[in-house]
Short mmCIF file of C-alpha atoms and ligand atoms in Angstrom, two decimals:
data_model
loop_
_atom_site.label_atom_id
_atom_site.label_comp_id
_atom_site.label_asym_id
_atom_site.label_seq_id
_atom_site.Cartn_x
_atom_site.Cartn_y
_atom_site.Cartn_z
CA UNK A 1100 66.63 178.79 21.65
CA UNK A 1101 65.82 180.70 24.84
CA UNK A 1102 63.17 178.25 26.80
CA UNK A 1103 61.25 179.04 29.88
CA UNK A 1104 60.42 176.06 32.24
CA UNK A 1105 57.29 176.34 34.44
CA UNK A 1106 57.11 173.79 37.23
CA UNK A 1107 60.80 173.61 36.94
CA UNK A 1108 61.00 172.35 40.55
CA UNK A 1109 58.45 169.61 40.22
CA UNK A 1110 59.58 166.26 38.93
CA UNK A 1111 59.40 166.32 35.49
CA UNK A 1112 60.51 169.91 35.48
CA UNK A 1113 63.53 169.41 36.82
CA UNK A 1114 65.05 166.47 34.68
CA UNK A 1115 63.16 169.35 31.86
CA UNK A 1116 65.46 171.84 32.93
CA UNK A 1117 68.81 169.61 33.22
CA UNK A 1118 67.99 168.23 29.90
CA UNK A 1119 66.99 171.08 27.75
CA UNK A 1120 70.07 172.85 29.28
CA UNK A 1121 72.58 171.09 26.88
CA UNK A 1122 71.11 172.66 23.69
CA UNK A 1123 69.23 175.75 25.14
CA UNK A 1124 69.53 178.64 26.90
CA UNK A 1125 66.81 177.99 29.60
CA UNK A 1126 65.13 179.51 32.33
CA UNK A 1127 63.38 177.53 34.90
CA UNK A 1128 60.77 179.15 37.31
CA UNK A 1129 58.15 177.57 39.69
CA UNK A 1130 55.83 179.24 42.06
CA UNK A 1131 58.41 181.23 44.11
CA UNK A 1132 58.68 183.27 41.10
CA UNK A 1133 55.57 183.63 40.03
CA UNK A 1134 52.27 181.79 40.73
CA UNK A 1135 50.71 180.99 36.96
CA UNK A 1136 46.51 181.52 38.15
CA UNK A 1137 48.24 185.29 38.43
CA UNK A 1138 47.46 186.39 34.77
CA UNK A 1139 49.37 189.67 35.03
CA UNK A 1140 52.45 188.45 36.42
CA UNK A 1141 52.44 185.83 34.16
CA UNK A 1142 52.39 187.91 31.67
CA UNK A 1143 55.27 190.18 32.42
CA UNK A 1144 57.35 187.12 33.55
CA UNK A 1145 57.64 186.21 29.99
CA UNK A 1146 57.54 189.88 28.38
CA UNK A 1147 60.89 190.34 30.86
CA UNK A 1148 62.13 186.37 29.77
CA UNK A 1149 61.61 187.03 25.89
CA UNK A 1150 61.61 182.41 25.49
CA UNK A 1151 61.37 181.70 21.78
CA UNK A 1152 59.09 178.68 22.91
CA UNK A 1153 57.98 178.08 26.74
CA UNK A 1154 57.70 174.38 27.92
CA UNK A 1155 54.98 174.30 30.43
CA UNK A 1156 55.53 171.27 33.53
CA UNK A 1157 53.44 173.43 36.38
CA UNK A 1158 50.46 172.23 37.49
CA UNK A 1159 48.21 170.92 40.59
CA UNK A 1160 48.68 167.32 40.23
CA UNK A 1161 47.00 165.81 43.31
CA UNK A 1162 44.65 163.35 41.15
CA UNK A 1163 42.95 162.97 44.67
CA UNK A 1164 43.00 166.58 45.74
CA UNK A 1165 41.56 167.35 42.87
CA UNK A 1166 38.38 165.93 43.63
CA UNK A 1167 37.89 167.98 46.84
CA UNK A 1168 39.47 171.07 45.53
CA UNK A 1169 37.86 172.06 41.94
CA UNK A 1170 38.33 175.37 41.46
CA UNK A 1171 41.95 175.00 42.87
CA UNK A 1172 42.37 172.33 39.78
CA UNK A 1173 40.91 174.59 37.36
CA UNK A 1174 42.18 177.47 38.50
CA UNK A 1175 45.92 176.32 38.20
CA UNK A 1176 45.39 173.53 35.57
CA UNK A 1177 43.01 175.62 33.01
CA UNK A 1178 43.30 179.28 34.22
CA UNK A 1179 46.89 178.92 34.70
CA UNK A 1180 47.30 177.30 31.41
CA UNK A 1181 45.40 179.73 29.64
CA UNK A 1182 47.51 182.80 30.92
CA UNK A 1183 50.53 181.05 29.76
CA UNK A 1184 48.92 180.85 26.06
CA UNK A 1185 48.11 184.14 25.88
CA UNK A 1186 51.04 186.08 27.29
CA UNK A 1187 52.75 183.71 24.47
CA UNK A 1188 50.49 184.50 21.97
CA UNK A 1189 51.78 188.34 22.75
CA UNK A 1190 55.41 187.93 22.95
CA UNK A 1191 55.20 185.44 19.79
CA UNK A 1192 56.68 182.49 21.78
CA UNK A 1193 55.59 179.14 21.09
CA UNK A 1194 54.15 177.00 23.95
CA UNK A 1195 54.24 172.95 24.57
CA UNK A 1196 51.93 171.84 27.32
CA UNK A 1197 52.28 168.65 29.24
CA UNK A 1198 48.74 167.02 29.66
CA UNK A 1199 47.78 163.50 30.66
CA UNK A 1200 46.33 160.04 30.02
CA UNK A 1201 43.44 161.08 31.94
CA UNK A 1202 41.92 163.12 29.42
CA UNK A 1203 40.46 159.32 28.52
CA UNK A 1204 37.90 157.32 29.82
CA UNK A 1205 39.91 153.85 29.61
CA UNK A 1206 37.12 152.41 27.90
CA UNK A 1207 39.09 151.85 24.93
CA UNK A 1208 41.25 148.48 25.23
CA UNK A 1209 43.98 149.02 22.49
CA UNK A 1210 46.26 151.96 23.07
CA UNK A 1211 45.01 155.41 22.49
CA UNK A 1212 45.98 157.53 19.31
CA UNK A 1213 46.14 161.43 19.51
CA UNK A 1214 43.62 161.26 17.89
CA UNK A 1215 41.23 159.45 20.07
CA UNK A 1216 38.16 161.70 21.85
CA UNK A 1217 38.96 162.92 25.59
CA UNK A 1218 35.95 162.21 27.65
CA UNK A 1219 37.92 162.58 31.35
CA UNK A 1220 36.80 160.73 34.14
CA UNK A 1221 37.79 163.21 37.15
CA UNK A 1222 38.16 166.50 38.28
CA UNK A 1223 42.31 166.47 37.21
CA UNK A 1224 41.91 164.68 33.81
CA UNK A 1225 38.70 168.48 32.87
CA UNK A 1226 41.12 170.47 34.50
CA UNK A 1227 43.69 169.18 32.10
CA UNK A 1228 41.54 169.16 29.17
CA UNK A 1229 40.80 172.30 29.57
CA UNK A 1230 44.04 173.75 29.79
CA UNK A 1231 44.50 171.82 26.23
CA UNK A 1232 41.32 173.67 24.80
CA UNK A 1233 42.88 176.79 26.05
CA UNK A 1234 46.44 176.01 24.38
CA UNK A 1235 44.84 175.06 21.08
CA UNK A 1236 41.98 177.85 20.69
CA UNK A 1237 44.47 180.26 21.49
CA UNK A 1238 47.49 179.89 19.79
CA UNK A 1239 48.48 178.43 16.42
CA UNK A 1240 52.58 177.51 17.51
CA UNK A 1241 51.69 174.84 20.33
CA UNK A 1242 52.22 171.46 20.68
CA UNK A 1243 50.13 169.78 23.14
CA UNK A 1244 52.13 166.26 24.68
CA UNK A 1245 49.83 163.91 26.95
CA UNK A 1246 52.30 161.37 29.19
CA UNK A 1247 51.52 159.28 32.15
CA UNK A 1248 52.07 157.28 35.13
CA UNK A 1249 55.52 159.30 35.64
CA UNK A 1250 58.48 158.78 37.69
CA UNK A 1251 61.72 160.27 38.64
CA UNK A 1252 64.24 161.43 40.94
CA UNK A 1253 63.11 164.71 41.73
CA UNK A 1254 59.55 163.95 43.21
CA UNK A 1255 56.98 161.71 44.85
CA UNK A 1256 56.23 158.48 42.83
CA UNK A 1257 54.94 154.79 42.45
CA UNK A 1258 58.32 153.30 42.40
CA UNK A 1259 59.90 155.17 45.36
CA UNK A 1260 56.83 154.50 47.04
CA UNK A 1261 56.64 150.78 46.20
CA UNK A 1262 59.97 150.37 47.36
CA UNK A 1263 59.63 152.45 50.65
CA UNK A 1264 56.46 150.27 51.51
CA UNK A 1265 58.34 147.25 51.03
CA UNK A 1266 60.75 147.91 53.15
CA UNK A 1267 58.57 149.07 55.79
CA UNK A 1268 55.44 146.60 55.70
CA UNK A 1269 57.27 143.65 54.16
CA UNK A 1270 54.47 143.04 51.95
CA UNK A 1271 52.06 144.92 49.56
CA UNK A 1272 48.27 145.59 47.82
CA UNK A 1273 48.47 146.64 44.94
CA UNK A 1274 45.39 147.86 42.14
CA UNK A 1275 45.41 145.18 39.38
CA UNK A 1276 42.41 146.27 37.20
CA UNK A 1277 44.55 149.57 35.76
CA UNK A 1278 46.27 149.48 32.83
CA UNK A 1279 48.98 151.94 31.30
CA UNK A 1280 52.28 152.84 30.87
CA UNK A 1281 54.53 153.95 33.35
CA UNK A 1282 57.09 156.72 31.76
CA UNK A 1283 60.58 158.02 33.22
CA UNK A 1284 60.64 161.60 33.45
CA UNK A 1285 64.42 161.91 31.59
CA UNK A 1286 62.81 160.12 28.69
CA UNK A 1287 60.19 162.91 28.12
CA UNK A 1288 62.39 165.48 28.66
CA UNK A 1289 64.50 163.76 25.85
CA UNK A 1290 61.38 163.40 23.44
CA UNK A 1291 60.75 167.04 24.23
CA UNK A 1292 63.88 168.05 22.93
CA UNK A 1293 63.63 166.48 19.93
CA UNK A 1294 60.52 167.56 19.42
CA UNK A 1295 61.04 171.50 20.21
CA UNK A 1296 63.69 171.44 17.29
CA UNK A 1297 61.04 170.36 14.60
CA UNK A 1298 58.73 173.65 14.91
CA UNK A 1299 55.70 170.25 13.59
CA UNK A 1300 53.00 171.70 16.24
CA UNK A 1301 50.15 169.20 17.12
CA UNK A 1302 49.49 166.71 20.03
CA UNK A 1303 51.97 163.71 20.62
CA UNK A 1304 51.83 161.20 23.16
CA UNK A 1305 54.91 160.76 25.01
CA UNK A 1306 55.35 157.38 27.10
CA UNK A 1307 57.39 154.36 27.78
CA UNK A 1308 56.61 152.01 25.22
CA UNK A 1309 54.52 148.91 26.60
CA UNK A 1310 51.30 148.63 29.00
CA UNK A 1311 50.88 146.77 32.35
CA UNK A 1312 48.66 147.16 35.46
CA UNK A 1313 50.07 148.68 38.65
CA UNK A 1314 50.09 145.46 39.98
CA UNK A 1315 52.47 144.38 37.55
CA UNK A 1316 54.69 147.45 37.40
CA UNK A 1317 54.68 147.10 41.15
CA UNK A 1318 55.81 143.83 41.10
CA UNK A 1319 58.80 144.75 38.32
CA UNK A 1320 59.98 147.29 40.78
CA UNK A 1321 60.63 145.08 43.69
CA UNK A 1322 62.45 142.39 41.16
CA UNK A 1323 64.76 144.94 39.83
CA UNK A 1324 65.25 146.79 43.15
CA UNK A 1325 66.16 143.27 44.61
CA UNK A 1326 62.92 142.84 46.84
CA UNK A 1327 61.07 139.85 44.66
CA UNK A 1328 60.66 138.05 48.18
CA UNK A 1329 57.91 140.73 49.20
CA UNK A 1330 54.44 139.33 47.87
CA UNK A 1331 52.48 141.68 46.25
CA UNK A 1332 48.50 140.69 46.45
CA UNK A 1333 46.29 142.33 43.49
CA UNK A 1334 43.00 143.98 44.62
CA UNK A 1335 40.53 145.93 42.53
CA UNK A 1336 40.04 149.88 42.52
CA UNK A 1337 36.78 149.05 44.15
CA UNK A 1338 39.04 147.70 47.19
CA UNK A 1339 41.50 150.57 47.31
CA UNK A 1340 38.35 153.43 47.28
CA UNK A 1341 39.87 156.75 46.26
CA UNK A 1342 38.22 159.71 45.77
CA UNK A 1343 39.33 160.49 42.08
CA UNK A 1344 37.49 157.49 39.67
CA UNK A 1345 40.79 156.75 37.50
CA UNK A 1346 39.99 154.98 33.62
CA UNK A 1347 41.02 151.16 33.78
CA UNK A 1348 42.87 151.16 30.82
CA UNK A 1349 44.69 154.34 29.74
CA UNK A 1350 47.44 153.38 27.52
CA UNK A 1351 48.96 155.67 25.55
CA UNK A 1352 51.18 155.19 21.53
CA UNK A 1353 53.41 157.60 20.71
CA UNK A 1354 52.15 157.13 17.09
CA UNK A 1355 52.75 161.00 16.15
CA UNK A 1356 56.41 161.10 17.49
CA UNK A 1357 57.05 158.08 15.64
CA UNK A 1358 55.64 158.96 12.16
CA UNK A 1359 56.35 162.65 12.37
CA UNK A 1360 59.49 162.92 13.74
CA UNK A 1361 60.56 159.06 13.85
CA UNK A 1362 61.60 159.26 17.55
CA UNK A 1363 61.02 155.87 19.37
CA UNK A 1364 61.06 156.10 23.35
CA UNK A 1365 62.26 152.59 24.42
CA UNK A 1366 60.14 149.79 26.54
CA UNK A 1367 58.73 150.58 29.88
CA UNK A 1368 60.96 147.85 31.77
CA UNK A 1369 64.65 149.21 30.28
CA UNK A 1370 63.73 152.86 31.43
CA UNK A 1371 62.97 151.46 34.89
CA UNK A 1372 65.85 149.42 35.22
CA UNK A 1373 68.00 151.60 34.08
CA UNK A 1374 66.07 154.76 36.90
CA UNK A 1375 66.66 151.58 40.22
CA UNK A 1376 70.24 151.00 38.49
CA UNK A 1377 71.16 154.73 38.98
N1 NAP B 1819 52.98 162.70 37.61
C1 NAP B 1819 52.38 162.01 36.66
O1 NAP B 1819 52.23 160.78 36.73
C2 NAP B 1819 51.83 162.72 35.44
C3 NAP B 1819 51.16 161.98 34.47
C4 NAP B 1819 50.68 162.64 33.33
C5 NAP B 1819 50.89 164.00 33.16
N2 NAP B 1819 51.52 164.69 34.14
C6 NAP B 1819 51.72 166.14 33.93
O2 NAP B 1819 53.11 166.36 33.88
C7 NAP B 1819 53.43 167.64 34.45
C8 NAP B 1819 54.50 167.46 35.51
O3 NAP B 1819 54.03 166.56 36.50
P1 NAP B 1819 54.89 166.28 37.82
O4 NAP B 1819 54.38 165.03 38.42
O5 NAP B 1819 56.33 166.46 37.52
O6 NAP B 1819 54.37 167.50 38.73
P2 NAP B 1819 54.90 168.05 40.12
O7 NAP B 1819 56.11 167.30 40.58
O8 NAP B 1819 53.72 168.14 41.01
O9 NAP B 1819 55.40 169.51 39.71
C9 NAP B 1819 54.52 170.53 39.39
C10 NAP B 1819 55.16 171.83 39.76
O10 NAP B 1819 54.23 172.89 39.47
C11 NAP B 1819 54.25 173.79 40.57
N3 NAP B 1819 53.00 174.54 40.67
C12 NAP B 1819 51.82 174.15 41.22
N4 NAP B 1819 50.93 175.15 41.20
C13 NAP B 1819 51.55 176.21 40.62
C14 NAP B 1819 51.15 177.54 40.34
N5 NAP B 1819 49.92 178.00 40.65
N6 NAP B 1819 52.04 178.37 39.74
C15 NAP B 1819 53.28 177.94 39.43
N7 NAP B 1819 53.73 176.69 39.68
C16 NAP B 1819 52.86 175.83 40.28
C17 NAP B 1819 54.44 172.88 41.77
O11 NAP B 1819 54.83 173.61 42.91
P3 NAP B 1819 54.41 173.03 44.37
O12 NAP B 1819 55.00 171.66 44.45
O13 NAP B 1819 54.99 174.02 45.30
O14 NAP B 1819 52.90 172.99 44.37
C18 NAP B 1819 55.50 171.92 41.25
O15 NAP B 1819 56.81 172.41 41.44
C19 NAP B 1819 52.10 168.20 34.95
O16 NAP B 1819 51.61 169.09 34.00
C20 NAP B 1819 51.19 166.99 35.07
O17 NAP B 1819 49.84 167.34 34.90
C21 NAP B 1819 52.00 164.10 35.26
#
């Protein structure tokens, strides 16, 4: 297939991009090409492109930011989502948007199904459910995938972090009343692919199987990254104060990409040993 890639810089993007390149022809573009909230350039970037299906990464994904900048979110996250549908809908491409766990409210404390009722918390998690609202309304070949708690080699993340801080405070605070399940980047990009060949549109949940809090994943990192001497003290999200309310338990099961297309995506602790091995 021909694919397009939005947000093919960003850190899921890019592992998209590498991964997708084995079977596809693909084309990755990010906002030096064309800036998605621009509905007409949009639109002839993927007239000119011609993708039978386009995999869309791009968004504003300061949770935080967010918060302070709302029409920014929606602009990019909804807006931009929305132009992407329709310029599909007219070239007759099919779409797959990444969303989040933050379309949920964590209330829930078993994992949640597709099919479970968004009711986001934040500013990020509307702007995201939006953009899914937009995707679905709008055209019939789409298949919505929510992931979370991401990390990779090609951007900013928990682990990275967790180890920088280490290193540089010898010790760490980390939020122990979150809950959900921290996913590598190459493993979505490898569900996607599978996925992409089955033309079975709907919403899947894409994560790392298992659940812990960050506290925990924190801790996992330094053990496997050889830093288990640093302590790591739990506090609450009340103690750590940030401006975007996050849902205290937001664990995701890929139950659709298991009994649709029988792909399994393995534990949560083998894909993270296996991103600190590399
Ligand atoms: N990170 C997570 O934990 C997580 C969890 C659940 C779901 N997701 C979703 O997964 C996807 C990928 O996340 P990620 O963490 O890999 O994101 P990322 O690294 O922030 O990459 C997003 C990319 O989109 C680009 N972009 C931003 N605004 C744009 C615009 N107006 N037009 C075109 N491109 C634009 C960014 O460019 P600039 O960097 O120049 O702004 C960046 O290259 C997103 O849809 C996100 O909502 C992420």
């Amino acid at each position: 297939m021909k694919v397009l890639v939005t947000g093919a810089k960003g850190m899921l993007g890019t592992d998209m991009v590498d991964v997708l390149s084995g079977e596809h022809r693909v084309i990755g573009v990010d906002i030096g090409e064309v800036d998605i909230t621009d509905a007409r350039a949009t639109e002839t970037l993927i007239f000119e492109a011609e993708p039978q299906i386009v995999v869309h990464t791009a968004a504003y994904t300061d949770v935080d930011g967010c918060e302070s900048n709302i029409r920014h979110a929606y602009r990019v996250n909804a807006i931009g989502t929305r132009n992407i549908a329709l310029a599909c809908r007219k070239v007759g491409a099919a779409m797959l948007y990444v969303s989040t766990d933050f379309v949920f409210d964590g209330v829930k404390r078993e994992p949640y199904l597709e099919r479970d009722r968004p009711n986001p918390l934040n500013v990020y998690g509307f702007s995201k459910y939006a953009g899914e609202q937009f995707v679905a309304s709008l055209l019939a070949e789409h298949y919505i995938i929510r992931t979370a708690w991401l990390y990779g080699e090609n951007g900013k993340n928990f682990v990275t972090t967790m180890m920088r801080l280490a290193d540089e405070q010898g010790k760490l605070k980390v939020v122990d009343d979150q809950f959900g399940s921290p996913t590598y980047t190459v493993d979505v990009a490898l569900a996607v692919a599978r996925l992409i060949a089955t033309g079975k549109y709907g919403i899947y949940h894409m994560v790392n199987t298992g659940q812990v809090s960050w506290c925990g994943f924190a801790r996992k990192v330094l053990e496997l990254s050889g830093r288990h001497r640093v302590p790591v003290k739990p506090i609450s999200s009340e103690q750590l104060s940030r401006p975007a309310i996050r849902p205290a338990y937001s664990v995701l099961q890929n139950s659709a990409l298991e009994l649709t297309i029988g792909v399994t995506i393995r534990l949560w602790e083998t894909a993270l040993e296996d991103f600190i091995g590399n």
